[in-house]
Structures are given as structure tokens and as C-alpha cells.
Backbone as ProteinMPNN parsed JSONL, in Angstrom:
{"seq_chain_A": "CGSKTWAATLDSRLRHVDPIEQPTVGDWVAVLPLDGAENAVVISVLPRTNRLVRVRAGRTSKEQVLGANMAAVLIVTSANQDFNPRRIERYLAMIYAGGARPVVVINKADLVDDIAPWVDRAQAVAPGVTTVATSTVCEGGLQELHALMEPAKTYALLGSSGVGKSSITNRLLGDTAQ", "coords_chain_A": {"N_chain_A": [[-34.258, -4.784, 2.573], [-32.284, -2.579, 0.921], [-30.216, 0.289, 0.206], [-27.07, 1.886, 0.712], [-24.657, 4.438, 0.609], [-21.239, 4.602, 1.184], [-18.137, 6.161, 2.021], [-15.323, 4.337, 1.661], [-12.539, 2.561, 3.031], [-9.822, 0.243, 2.624], [-9.461, -2.552, 4.733], [-6.591, -3.212, 6.748], [-5.554, -5.775, 6.334], [-6.476, -6.406, 3.756], [-5.128, -4.531, 2.257], [-2.636, -5.552, 1.991], [-2.672, -7.869, 0.531], [-2.32, -9.806, -2.515], [-2.804, -7.748, -5.329], [-4.688, -8.745, -7.154], [-6.548, -9.953, -5.603], [-7.771, -7.945, -4.288], [-10.588, -5.669, -3.886], [-12.572, -5.006, -6.811], [-14.183, -3.496, -9.67], [-17.546, -4.435, -9.712], [-17.339, -6.313, -7.713], [-18.675, -7.814, -4.753], [-18.699, -6.816, -1.467], [-17.898, -7.147, 2.05], [-18.575, -4.868, 4.569], [-17.597, -2.796, 7.313], [-19.299, -0.546, 9.079], [-18.278, 2.658, 10.267], [-18.576, 4.083, 13.332], [-21.289, 4.837, 12.898], [-21.231, 6.777, 10.984], [-20.757, 8.186, 7.674], [-18.799, 6.587, 6.704], [-16.768, 3.668, 6.103], [-15.141, 0.447, 6.479], [-13.746, -1.812, 4.264], [-13.883, -5.136, 4.783], [-13.78, -7.684, 3.713], [-13.74, -9.492, 0.592], [-16.357, -10.86, -1.133], [-16.914, -14.212, -2.414], [-16.149, -14.547, -5.875], [-18.098, -14.904, -8.848], [-17.16, -14.864, -11.393], [-14.456, -13.424, -13.306], [-12.805, -10.794, -15.049], [-9.767, -10.686, -16.52], [-6.593, -9.289, -17.301], [-3.222, -9.081, -18.572], [-1.075, -6.935, -16.876], [-0.184, -3.647, -18.014], [2.986, -2.739, -19.404], [6.295, -3.899, -18.505], [5.766, -6.571, -17.344], [4.4, -9.611, -16.033], [2.301, -9.785, -14.446], [-1.085, -10.146, -13.362], [-4.086, -8.218, -13.879], [-7.143, -7.404, -12.519], [-10.019, -6.574, -14.215], [-12.723, -6.521, -13.829], [-15.51, -8.028, -12.075], [-17.919, -10.633, -11.354], [-19.799, -10.499, -13.494], [-22.717, -10.544, -15.473], [-22.606, -10.751, -18.178], [-20.148, -10.133, -20.745], [-19.818, -7.67, -23.047], [-18.509, -7.664, -26.161], [-17.539, -5.107, -27.98], [-17.442, -3.975, -31.218], [-17.041, -2.398, -34.424], [-18.748, -1.705, -37.517], [-16.697, -1.038, -39.437], [-13.351, 0.064, -40.162], [-12.364, -0.705, -37.675], [-13.213, -3.266, -37.117], [-12.056, -6.402, -36.294], [-11.341, -9.615, -36.585], [-9.36, -11.198, -35.251], [-8.911, -9.744, -32.906], [-11.397, -9.99, -31.71], [-11.318, -12.731, -31.197], [-9.209, -12.774, -29.275], [-10.377, -11.299, -27.18], [-12.522, -13.026, -26.626], [-11.119, -15.294, -25.661], [-10.046, -14.239, -23.288], [-12.402, -13.631, -21.877], [-13.696, -16.144, -21.684], [-11.722, -17.501, -20.208], [-11.985, -16.255, -17.779], [-14.465, -17.063, -16.98], [-16.859, -15.831, -17.716], [-19.808, -14.85, -19.648], [-19.787, -14.243, -23.076], [-20.906, -11.676, -25.398], [-21.193, -10.633, -28.669], [-21.095, -7.461, -30.074], [-21.821, -5.639, -32.839], [-21.383, -2.556, -33.623], [-22.427, 0.579, -35.074], [-23.848, -0.087, -37.346], [-25.242, 1.387, -39.146], [-23.431, 2.435, -40.892], [-22.989, 0.803, -43.025], [-24.327, -0.732, -46.009], [-25.256, -3.344, -45.92], [-25.428, -5.3, -43.212], [-25.204, -7.983, -42.736], [-22.892, -9.517, -43.786], [-20.915, -8.687, -41.985], [-21.878, -9.619, -39.548], [-21.807, -12.345, -40.12], [-19.025, -12.74, -40.348], [-18.228, -12.201, -37.725], [-19.58, -14.235, -36.341], [-18.261, -16.401, -37.397], [-15.804, -16.438, -36.08], [-16.666, -16.544, -33.528], [-18.364, -18.835, -32.796], [-21.586, -19.873, -31.796], [-21.859, -17.835, -30.002], [-23.884, -15.197, -28.926], [-24.664, -12.694, -31.228], [-25.096, -9.323, -31.921], [-26.204, -6.738, -33.981], [-25.899, -3.275, -33.916], [-26.976, 0.185, -33.894], [-26.329, 3.267, -32.716], [-27.084, 5.622, -33.74], [-29.344, 5.231, -35.393], [-30.748, 3.781, -33.615], [-31.008, 1.091, -33.997], [-31.156, -2.374, -33.237], [-30.766, -1.98, -30.523], [-32.905, -2.544, -28.809], [-32.99, -5.319, -28.978], [-30.498, -5.907, -27.847], [-30.87, -4.823, -25.297], [-32.857, -6.545, -24.388], [-31.401, -8.796, -23.808], [-30.348, -8.317, -21.378], [-30.557, -8.366, -17.817], [-32.297, -6.844, -15.088], [-30.549, -5.378, -12.307], [-28.146, -6.683, -12.634], [-24.66, -7.053, -13.479], [-22.886, -5.743, -16.202], [-20.303, -5.687, -18.612], [-18.615, -3.656, -20.991], [-16.455, -4.15, -23.596], [-13.914, -3.102, -25.7], [-12.291, -1.444, -28.477], [-11.172, 2.001, -28.478], [-13.518, 4.402, -29.525], [-15.454, 2.77, -30.707], [-18.011, 2.937, -29.807], [-18.843, 2.311, -27.199], [-19.536, 3.985, -24.995], [-21.669, 5.41, -26.127], [-23.513, 3.326, -26.584], [-23.951, 2.516, -23.931], [-25.13, 4.874, -22.885], [-27.477, 5.007, -24.457], [-28.768, 2.615, -23.723], [-29.223, 3.091, -21.018], [-30.789, 5.309, -21.197], [-29.928, 7.84, -20.596], [-27.399, 10.366, -20.212], [-24.933, 9.003, -19.118], [-22.338, 8.343, -19.604]], "CA_chain_A": [[-32.893, -4.536, 2.221], [-32.005, -1.161, 0.735], [-28.833, 0.568, -0.177], [-26.445, 3.013, 1.368], [-23.357, 4.731, 0.038], [-20.219, 4.995, 2.145], [-16.743, 6.3, 1.606], [-14.719, 3.183, 2.33], [-11.116, 2.255, 2.897], [-9.554, -1.177, 2.768], [-8.9, -3.069, 5.969], [-5.14, -3.368, 6.573], [-5.259, -7.096, 5.776], [-6.723, -6.369, 2.313], [-4.128, -3.674, 1.613], [-1.372, -6.275, 1.852], [-2.827, -9.085, -0.27], [-2.062, -9.641, -3.944], [-3.819, -6.84, -5.898], [-5.734, -9.484, -7.858], [-7.531, -10.344, -4.589], [-8.395, -6.742, -3.747], [-11.869, -5.369, -4.54], [-12.569, -4.4, -8.134], [-15.515, -3.187, -10.19], [-18.44, -5.59, -9.758], [-17.221, -7.144, -6.522], [-19.511, -7.64, -3.576], [-17.791, -6.785, -0.324], [-18.439, -6.979, 3.399], [-18.043, -3.633, 5.145], [-17.841, -2.501, 8.719], [-19.531, 0.901, 9.218], [-17.499, 3.289, 11.332], [-19.245, 5.043, 14.213], [-22.572, 5.296, 12.364], [-21.025, 7.888, 10.046], [-20.835, 7.837, 6.26], [-17.536, 5.936, 6.384], [-16.737, 2.238, 6.392], [-13.926, -0.283, 6.138], [-14.0, -3.056, 3.545], [-13.178, -6.163, 5.544], [-13.552, -8.869, 2.889], [-14.336, -9.577, -0.745], [-17.139, -12.086, -1.21], [-16.457, -15.04, -3.542], [-16.507, -14.079, -7.212], [-18.646, -15.896, -9.77], [-16.263, -14.813, -12.538], [-13.634, -12.211, -13.314], [-12.178, -10.443, -16.316], [-8.372, -10.441, -16.152], [-5.615, -9.083, -18.372], [-1.864, -8.861, -18.104], [-0.841, -5.504, -16.652], [0.627, -2.94, -19.005], [4.384, -2.575, -19.035], [7.175, -5.073, -18.563], [5.409, -7.458, -16.241], [3.45, -10.658, -16.396], [1.286, -9.8, -13.388], [-2.456, -9.972, -13.832], [-4.898, -7.109, -13.384], [-8.563, -7.705, -12.632], [-10.76, -5.447, -14.771], [-14.088, -6.552, -13.321], [-15.92, -9.306, -11.497], [-19.349, -10.922, -11.155], [-20.54, -9.948, -14.626], [-23.692, -11.428, -16.115], [-22.062, -10.935, -19.527], [-19.198, -9.137, -21.226], [-20.149, -7.314, -24.424], [-17.366, -7.319, -27.001], [-18.062, -4.107, -28.905], [-16.623, -3.619, -32.365], [-17.884, -1.586, -35.297], [-18.801, -2.086, -38.925], [-15.77, -0.183, -40.182], [-11.973, -0.41, -40.091], [-12.036, -1.263, -36.362], [-13.59, -4.671, -37.052], [-10.857, -7.22, -36.362], [-11.672, -10.944, -36.068], [-8.344, -11.683, -34.292], [-9.153, -9.062, -31.641], [-12.574, -10.643, -31.129], [-10.835, -14.003, -30.642], [-8.446, -12.502, -28.044], [-11.343, -10.944, -26.151], [-13.241, -14.249, -26.258], [-10.237, -16.114, -24.822], [-9.973, -13.593, -21.98], [-13.709, -13.75, -21.231], [-13.893, -17.553, -21.329], [-10.778, -17.847, -19.143], [-12.496, -15.706, -16.521], [-15.728, -17.689, -16.613], [-18.024, -14.995, -18.017], [-20.533, -15.122, -20.898], [-19.567, -13.17, -24.048], [-21.874, -11.278, -26.419], [-20.523, -9.776, -29.649], [-21.929, -6.343, -30.519], [-21.257, -4.921, -33.984], [-22.014, -1.246, -33.59], [-22.309, 1.437, -36.264], [-24.444, -0.81, -38.478], [-25.746, 2.387, -40.09], [-22.357, 2.828, -41.809], [-22.904, -0.126, -44.156], [-25.605, -1.047, -46.652], [-25.687, -4.689, -45.535], [-24.694, -5.704, -42.007], [-25.124, -9.45, -42.673], [-21.528, -10.054, -43.896], [-20.184, -8.376, -40.751], [-22.374, -10.576, -38.552], [-21.272, -13.65, -40.511], [-17.592, -12.767, -39.998], [-18.135, -12.294, -36.263], [-20.026, -15.563, -35.934], [-17.254, -17.373, -37.821], [-14.763, -16.517, -35.039], [-17.336, -16.686, -32.234], [-19.517, -19.717, -33.004], [-22.419, -20.1, -30.619], [-21.941, -16.623, -29.178], [-24.903, -14.26, -29.385], [-24.122, -11.54, -31.943], [-26.134, -8.32, -32.137], [-25.791, -5.557, -34.737], [-26.563, -2.096, -33.357], [-26.658, 1.533, -34.357], [-26.816, 4.253, -31.743], [-27.642, 6.73, -34.525], [-30.697, 4.84, -35.809], [-31.292, 2.996, -32.498], [-31.207, -0.282, -34.438], [-30.578, -3.454, -32.453], [-30.638, -1.675, -29.1], [-33.942, -3.279, -28.079], [-32.525, -6.705, -28.91], [-29.418, -5.93, -26.867], [-31.471, -4.571, -23.988], [-33.6, -7.746, -23.996], [-30.438, -9.78, -23.303], [-29.877, -7.881, -20.067], [-31.468, -8.484, -16.697], [-32.123, -5.796, -14.082], [-29.724, -5.631, -11.122], [-26.982, -7.5, -13.006], [-23.516, -6.266, -13.926], [-22.448, -6.007, -17.567], [-19.114, -4.934, -19.001], [-18.419, -3.427, -22.416], [-15.037, -4.258, -23.877], [-13.657, -2.817, -27.105], [-11.361, -0.356, -28.782], [-11.636, 3.376, -28.39], [-14.241, 4.905, -30.682], [-16.419, 1.833, -31.289], [-19.355, 3.294, -29.366], [-19.198, 1.75, -25.888], [-20.238, 5.013, -24.211], [-22.959, 5.687, -26.778], [-24.4, 2.195, -26.297], [-24.297, 2.62, -22.507], [-26.051, 5.985, -22.722], [-28.776, 4.644, -25.065], [-29.4, 1.582, -22.912], [-29.644, 3.697, -19.75], [-31.707, 6.415, -21.452], [-29.383, 8.994, -19.904], [-26.008, 10.611, -20.567], [-24.137, 8.557, -17.982], [-20.941, 8.238, -20.044]], "C_chain_A": [[-32.687, -3.035, 2.069], [-30.574, -0.968, 0.317], [-28.359, 1.801, 0.561], [-25.085, 3.205, 0.718], [-22.42, 5.209, 1.128], [-18.916, 5.297, 1.419], [-16.017, 5.207, 2.376], [-13.232, 3.096, 2.064], [-10.955, 0.749, 3.059], [-9.005, -1.475, 4.147], [-7.416, -3.344, 5.73], [-4.782, -4.735, 6.005], [-5.464, -7.109, 4.262], [-5.702, -5.513, 1.576], [-2.84, -4.427, 1.308], [-1.505, -7.605, 1.117], [-2.476, -8.766, -1.723], [-3.16, -8.747, -4.53], [-4.955, -7.556, -6.619], [-6.847, -9.927, -6.894], [-8.227, -9.135, -3.964], [-9.696, -6.447, -4.49], [-11.678, -4.67, -5.884], [-14.007, -4.091, -8.527], [-16.335, -4.468, -10.255], [-18.359, -6.491, -8.549], [-18.284, -6.804, -5.497], [-18.565, -7.739, -2.389], [-18.564, -6.712, 0.984], [-17.77, -5.742, 3.986], [-18.402, -3.535, 6.616], [-18.044, -0.994, 8.821], [-18.739, 1.446, 10.407], [-18.346, 4.306, 12.08], [-20.543, 5.615, 13.65], [-22.451, 6.434, 11.368], [-21.175, 7.381, 8.618], [-19.554, 7.156, 5.793], [-17.587, 4.47, 6.778], [-15.368, 1.675, 6.035], [-14.349, -1.559, 5.424], [-13.178, -4.134, 4.238], [-12.981, -7.469, 4.766], [-14.245, -8.728, 1.542], [-15.073, -10.902, -0.795], [-16.686, -12.902, -2.429], [-17.011, -14.546, -4.877], [-17.095, -15.223, -8.038], [-17.805, -15.968, -11.039], [-15.426, -13.552, -12.414], [-13.027, -12.032, -14.692], [-10.77, -9.969, -15.981], [-7.544, -10.203, -17.408], [-4.241, -8.977, -17.74], [-1.675, -7.359, -17.971], [0.028, -4.913, -17.757], [2.06, -2.814, -18.492], [5.143, -3.885, -19.114], [6.931, -5.968, -17.36], [4.482, -8.543, -16.762], [2.364, -10.776, -15.334], [-0.092, -9.527, -13.976], [-3.106, -8.764, -13.173], [-6.355, -7.485, -13.588], [-9.277, -6.45, -13.105], [-12.177, -5.375, -14.226], [-14.423, -7.944, -12.819], [-17.444, -9.404, -11.459], [-20.236, -10.345, -12.26], [-21.513, -10.979, -15.185], [-23.242, -11.723, -17.536], [-21.051, -9.832, -19.807], [-19.513, -8.91, -22.702], [-18.876, -6.896, -25.15], [-17.906, -6.375, -28.067], [-17.015, -3.82, -29.98], [-17.514, -2.784, -33.28], [-17.755, -2.046, -36.741], [-17.985, -1.088, -39.748], [-14.362, -0.755, -40.009], [-11.588, -0.968, -38.729], [-12.313, -2.762, -36.289], [-12.359, -5.549, -37.283], [-11.168, -8.587, -35.756], [-10.66, -11.481, -35.055], [-8.534, -11.024, -32.933], [-10.361, -9.691, -30.936], [-12.159, -11.97, -30.501], [-10.064, -13.796, -29.34], [-9.383, -12.139, -26.901], [-12.118, -12.177, -25.681], [-12.401, -15.123, -25.331], [-10.168, -15.555, -23.408], [-11.278, -13.789, -21.203], [-13.958, -15.189, -20.79], [-12.97, -17.966, -20.188], [-11.267, -17.358, -17.781], [-13.845, -16.256, -16.101], [-16.973, -16.877, -16.901], [-18.653, -15.417, -19.354], [-20.291, -13.955, -21.858], [-20.794, -12.918, -24.919], [-21.101, -10.377, -27.371], [-21.514, -8.722, -30.121], [-21.193, -5.645, -31.662], [-22.015, -3.609, -34.083], [-21.748, -0.509, -34.911], [-22.801, 0.722, -37.523], [-24.973, 0.148, -39.536], [-24.689, 2.819, -41.103], [-22.265, 1.939, -43.046], [-24.297, -0.392, -44.728], [-26.163, -2.391, -46.19], [-24.828, -5.158, -44.363], [-24.462, -7.21, -41.951], [-23.702, -9.998, -42.834], [-20.681, -9.803, -42.645], [-20.582, -9.353, -39.646], [-21.814, -11.965, -38.854], [-19.8, -13.78, -40.119], [-17.403, -12.891, -38.491], [-18.519, -13.693, -35.789], [-19.035, -16.65, -36.344], [-16.152, -17.527, -36.774], [-15.353, -16.695, -33.65], [-18.568, -17.582, -32.377], [-20.27, -19.948, -31.696], [-22.575, -18.9, -29.706], [-23.011, -15.711, -29.77], [-24.223, -13.053, -30.02], [-25.267, -10.601, -32.271], [-25.53, -7.157, -32.917], [-26.593, -4.369, -34.217], [-26.162, -0.834, -34.104], [-27.205, 2.494, -33.313], [-27.387, 5.471, -32.45], [-29.097, 6.431, -34.869], [-31.438, 4.05, -34.728], [-31.56, 1.548, -32.894], [-30.495, -1.279, -33.544], [-30.496, -3.205, -30.962], [-31.701, -2.383, -28.263], [-33.543, -4.739, -27.928], [-31.421, -6.85, -27.867], [-29.97, -5.756, -25.458], [-32.209, -5.813, -23.484], [-32.676, -8.841, -23.461], [-30.0, -9.491, -21.873], [-30.969, -8.005, -19.02], [-31.227, -7.34, -15.725], [-31.251, -6.288, -12.925], [-28.572, -6.598, -11.403], [-25.889, -6.574, -13.516], [-23.094, -6.714, -15.317], [-21.227, -5.144, -17.849], [-19.088, -4.802, -20.513], [-16.929, -3.342, -22.663], [-14.83, -3.997, -25.363], [-12.715, -1.646, -27.261], [-12.011, 1.006, -28.586], [-12.371, 3.751, -29.671], [-15.27, 3.971, -31.281], [-17.85, 2.092, -30.824], [-19.788, 2.718, -28.033], [-19.991, 2.756, -25.048], [-21.603, 5.321, -24.809], [-23.962, 4.574, -26.521], [-24.871, 2.264, -24.851], [-25.347, 3.709, -22.31], [-27.437, 5.642, -23.289], [-29.501, 3.603, -24.224], [-29.936, 2.137, -21.59], [-30.688, 4.795, -19.954], [-31.256, 7.705, -20.807], [-27.931, 9.179, -20.395], [-25.142, 10.294, -19.363], [-22.646, 8.527, -18.331], [-20.581, 9.455, -20.876]], "O_chain_A": [[-32.903, -2.292, 3.026], [-29.824, -1.921, 0.104], [-29.153, 2.645, 0.976], [-24.438, 2.235, 0.322], [-22.755, 6.106, 1.902], [-18.638, 4.757, 0.349], [-16.088, 5.155, 3.604], [-12.739, 3.505, 1.012], [-11.845, 0.069, 3.569], [-8.177, -0.728, 4.668], [-7.028, -3.678, 4.61], [-3.805, -4.852, 5.266], [-4.699, -7.76, 3.549], [-5.438, -5.742, 0.396], [-2.046, -3.999, 0.47], [-0.555, -8.388, 1.08], [-2.353, -7.602, -2.104], [-4.338, -8.97, -4.251], [-6.067, -7.033, -6.69], [-7.956, -10.238, -7.327], [-9.172, -9.295, -3.192], [-9.888, -6.925, -5.608], [-10.764, -3.867, -6.07], [-14.938, -4.399, -7.783], [-15.874, -5.475, -10.792], [-19.22, -7.352, -8.365], [-18.731, -5.662, -5.389], [-17.732, -8.643, -2.322], [-19.716, -6.281, 1.027], [-16.552, -5.588, 3.909], [-19.38, -4.117, 7.084], [-17.088, -0.232, 8.671], [-18.561, 0.767, 11.418], [-18.785, 5.295, 11.493], [-20.86, 6.776, 13.908], [-23.461, 6.999, 10.95], [-21.663, 6.274, 8.39], [-19.26, 7.153, 4.598], [-18.345, 4.075, 7.665], [-14.554, 2.33, 5.384], [-15.202, -2.299, 5.913], [-11.949, -4.069, 4.281], [-12.115, -8.272, 5.116], [-15.193, -7.961, 1.377], [-14.488, -11.952, -0.53], [-16.132, -12.339, -3.374], [-18.181, -14.179, -4.987], [-16.647, -16.365, -7.94], [-17.744, -17.013, -11.687], [-15.653, -12.721, -11.535], [-12.77, -13.002, -15.406], [-10.588, -8.988, -15.26], [-7.765, -10.833, -18.443], [-4.11, -8.806, -16.528], [-2.071, -6.598, -18.854], [0.862, -5.597, -18.351], [2.3, -2.787, -17.284], [4.681, -4.854, -19.716], [7.779, -6.1, -16.478], [3.86, -8.393, -17.813], [1.6, -11.741, -15.32], [-0.242, -8.786, -14.947], [-2.736, -8.349, -12.075], [-6.761, -7.843, -14.693], [-9.165, -5.391, -12.487], [-12.768, -4.297, -14.164], [-13.715, -8.911, -13.1], [-18.154, -8.4, -11.523], [-21.291, -9.775, -11.987], [-21.165, -12.148, -15.349], [-23.47, -12.82, -18.047], [-21.082, -8.76, -19.204], [-19.478, -9.842, -23.505], [-18.246, -5.898, -24.798], [-18.647, -6.795, -28.956], [-15.87, -3.473, -29.688], [-18.654, -2.495, -32.916], [-16.779, -2.691, -37.125], [-18.506, -0.397, -40.623], [-14.21, -1.946, -39.735], [-10.569, -1.651, -38.627], [-11.705, -3.459, -35.477], [-11.703, -5.46, -38.321], [-11.253, -8.71, -34.534], [-11.05, -12.148, -34.097], [-8.34, -11.673, -31.905], [-10.347, -9.897, -29.722], [-12.597, -12.301, -29.398], [-10.245, -14.561, -28.393], [-9.208, -12.613, -25.778], [-12.343, -12.353, -24.484], [-12.905, -15.635, -24.331], [-10.225, -16.309, -22.436], [-11.253, -14.081, -20.007], [-14.379, -15.432, -19.659], [-13.386, -18.703, -19.294], [-10.991, -17.98, -16.755], [-14.327, -15.964, -15.006], [-18.045, -17.194, -16.386], [-18.095, -16.234, -20.086], [-20.556, -12.805, -21.509], [-21.608, -13.812, -25.15], [-20.423, -9.45, -26.928], [-22.633, -9.043, -30.52], [-20.09, -5.129, -31.483], [-23.146, -3.563, -34.567], [-20.944, -0.942, -35.737], [-22.253, 0.898, -38.611], [-25.135, -0.234, -40.695], [-25.013, 3.5, -42.076], [-21.56, 2.265, -44.001], [-25.305, -0.291, -44.028], [-27.377, -2.566, -46.078], [-23.629, -5.386, -44.522], [-23.608, -7.671, -41.194], [-23.325, -10.886, -42.07], [-19.829, -10.619, -42.294], [-19.733, -9.85, -38.905], [-21.394, -12.679, -37.942], [-19.382, -14.821, -39.613], [-16.514, -13.608, -38.033], [-17.849, -14.265, -34.929], [-18.975, -17.705, -35.712], [-15.619, -18.622, -36.597], [-14.624, -16.967, -32.696], [-19.688, -17.144, -32.113], [-19.675, -20.185, -30.645], [-23.341, -18.943, -28.743], [-23.036, -15.481, -30.979], [-23.319, -12.459, -29.431], [-26.283, -11.017, -32.827], [-24.469, -6.648, -32.556], [-27.816, -4.443, -34.09], [-25.169, -0.791, -34.829], [-28.409, 2.526, -33.061], [-28.096, 6.269, -31.836], [-29.976, 7.267, -34.664], [-32.604, 3.693, -34.897], [-32.277, 0.845, -32.182], [-29.355, -1.052, -33.14], [-30.187, -4.123, -30.202], [-31.431, -2.782, -27.131], [-33.736, -5.33, -26.866], [-31.414, -7.808, -27.095], [-29.573, -6.47, -24.537], [-32.189, -6.101, -22.287], [-33.129, -9.724, -22.733], [-29.357, -10.324, -21.233], [-32.147, -7.781, -19.296], [-30.089, -6.905, -15.548], [-31.231, -7.478, -12.614], [-28.082, -7.258, -10.487], [-26.161, -5.448, -13.935], [-22.961, -7.909, -15.582], [-21.133, -4.01, -17.379], [-19.488, -5.717, -21.232], [-16.224, -2.562, -22.023], [-15.498, -4.607, -26.197], [-12.388, -0.952, -26.299], [-13.234, 1.135, -28.538], [-11.904, 3.456, -30.771], [-15.911, 4.326, -32.27], [-18.796, 1.533, -31.381], [-20.985, 2.641, -27.758], [-21.01, 2.4, -24.456], [-22.583, 5.476, -24.08], [-25.136, 4.845, -26.266], [-26.057, 2.089, -24.574], [-26.351, 3.482, -21.634], [-28.454, 5.952, -22.668], [-30.713, 3.695, -24.03], [-30.98, 1.7, -21.105], [-31.389, 5.174, -19.016], [-32.074, 8.572, -20.5], [-27.325, 8.249, -20.927], [-24.672, 11.196, -18.668], [-21.796, 8.669, -17.453], [-19.45, 9.568, -21.347]]}, "name": "protein", "num_of_chains": 1, "seq": "CGSKTWAATLDSRLRHVDPIEQPTVGDWVAVLPLDGAENAVVISVLPRTNRLVRVRAGRTSKEQVLGANMAAVLIVTSANQDFNPRRIERYLAMIYAGGARPVVVINKADLVDDIAPWVDRAQAVAPGVTTVATSTVCEGGLQELHALMEPAKTYALLGSSGVGKSSITNRLLGDTAQ"}
């Protein structure tokens, strides 16, 4: 096998389909290389195993695909004022509707003396969902989170601004990617 990177454009048929059917993050696509160069045309989107969808911003009810073919979607919240059980429930509904597997991540565990009540509150609104408490400062819980992930799979992190999605990504990758 192997991999190659191309600059690609959408085939004219894909440019005129509903945007929800156009390629998104995580999609696998069929491409047609152009003249052996570093360019290609995306000719089709392969069937999706799941997708994460939300209603577009603004005064519309149209859907927007945020990602596809995810092994899991990590709902990231933090052990501070950002923690909101109703938000976790909304994220769960979106993830389940798209057919993906959720994982709840309570980041910034280093901010509290006892993380157990936070985990209990998350599990109360997400029964049966794996819940992991992490700290990117102390590196706590990151090994447990990493053990839930498989190589060559796609994972999405979903959460409010400032909860530590980029920090978690960087720690898991061992690099400053975000």
C-alpha cells in the first residue's frame, strides 16, 4: 500500500450534491490522479461507517457534517465551571444519532482535590459510557485515554473552548500538533 498526498478538487458531480454528501474530515474518498502530477480529482466518497452532524449556524435547519468514520468521539469537559451535564447529554445525543462511540473526558483533574464526584456526575448523565479523568499538567489519565485508542483510527475531540482539547491532542501525539 503506502500513502501519497495530492492537492485535490471535487469532481463536478460532487460539487453539485447536497453539502452533507460532500467529503468531510475522516472520509475515505476515491481519487483520479491527473497526469501523474501532484494533483487529483475526488470522484466519490466511500460509504461512511458513522458521521457527526450538527445544525448549521444561523437561521437554517440544514445539517453540517463535522466528521465521519470515527472510532470514537471524545466529549471533553473540565473539572471547573465548564462542566455542564446538560451539554454532555446534548453531545451524547449528537454522537449516538450519528452512530459513533462516545467517551467522556474530564480534563483539568489537577484543579480539584477529589475528581470522583465529577466522574460520578458525568456517569450519571452518560451511563455505560467510558469516562476518563485527565490532567495535561500532571499527565494523569492520559495513559488510560491512550489505551482506548487504536493506531490508524480516527478520533474526534468535542467540547467547549478552553477545556483542553488541543493540550490533550498534543500530549497524546507527543508533539505540538495543535
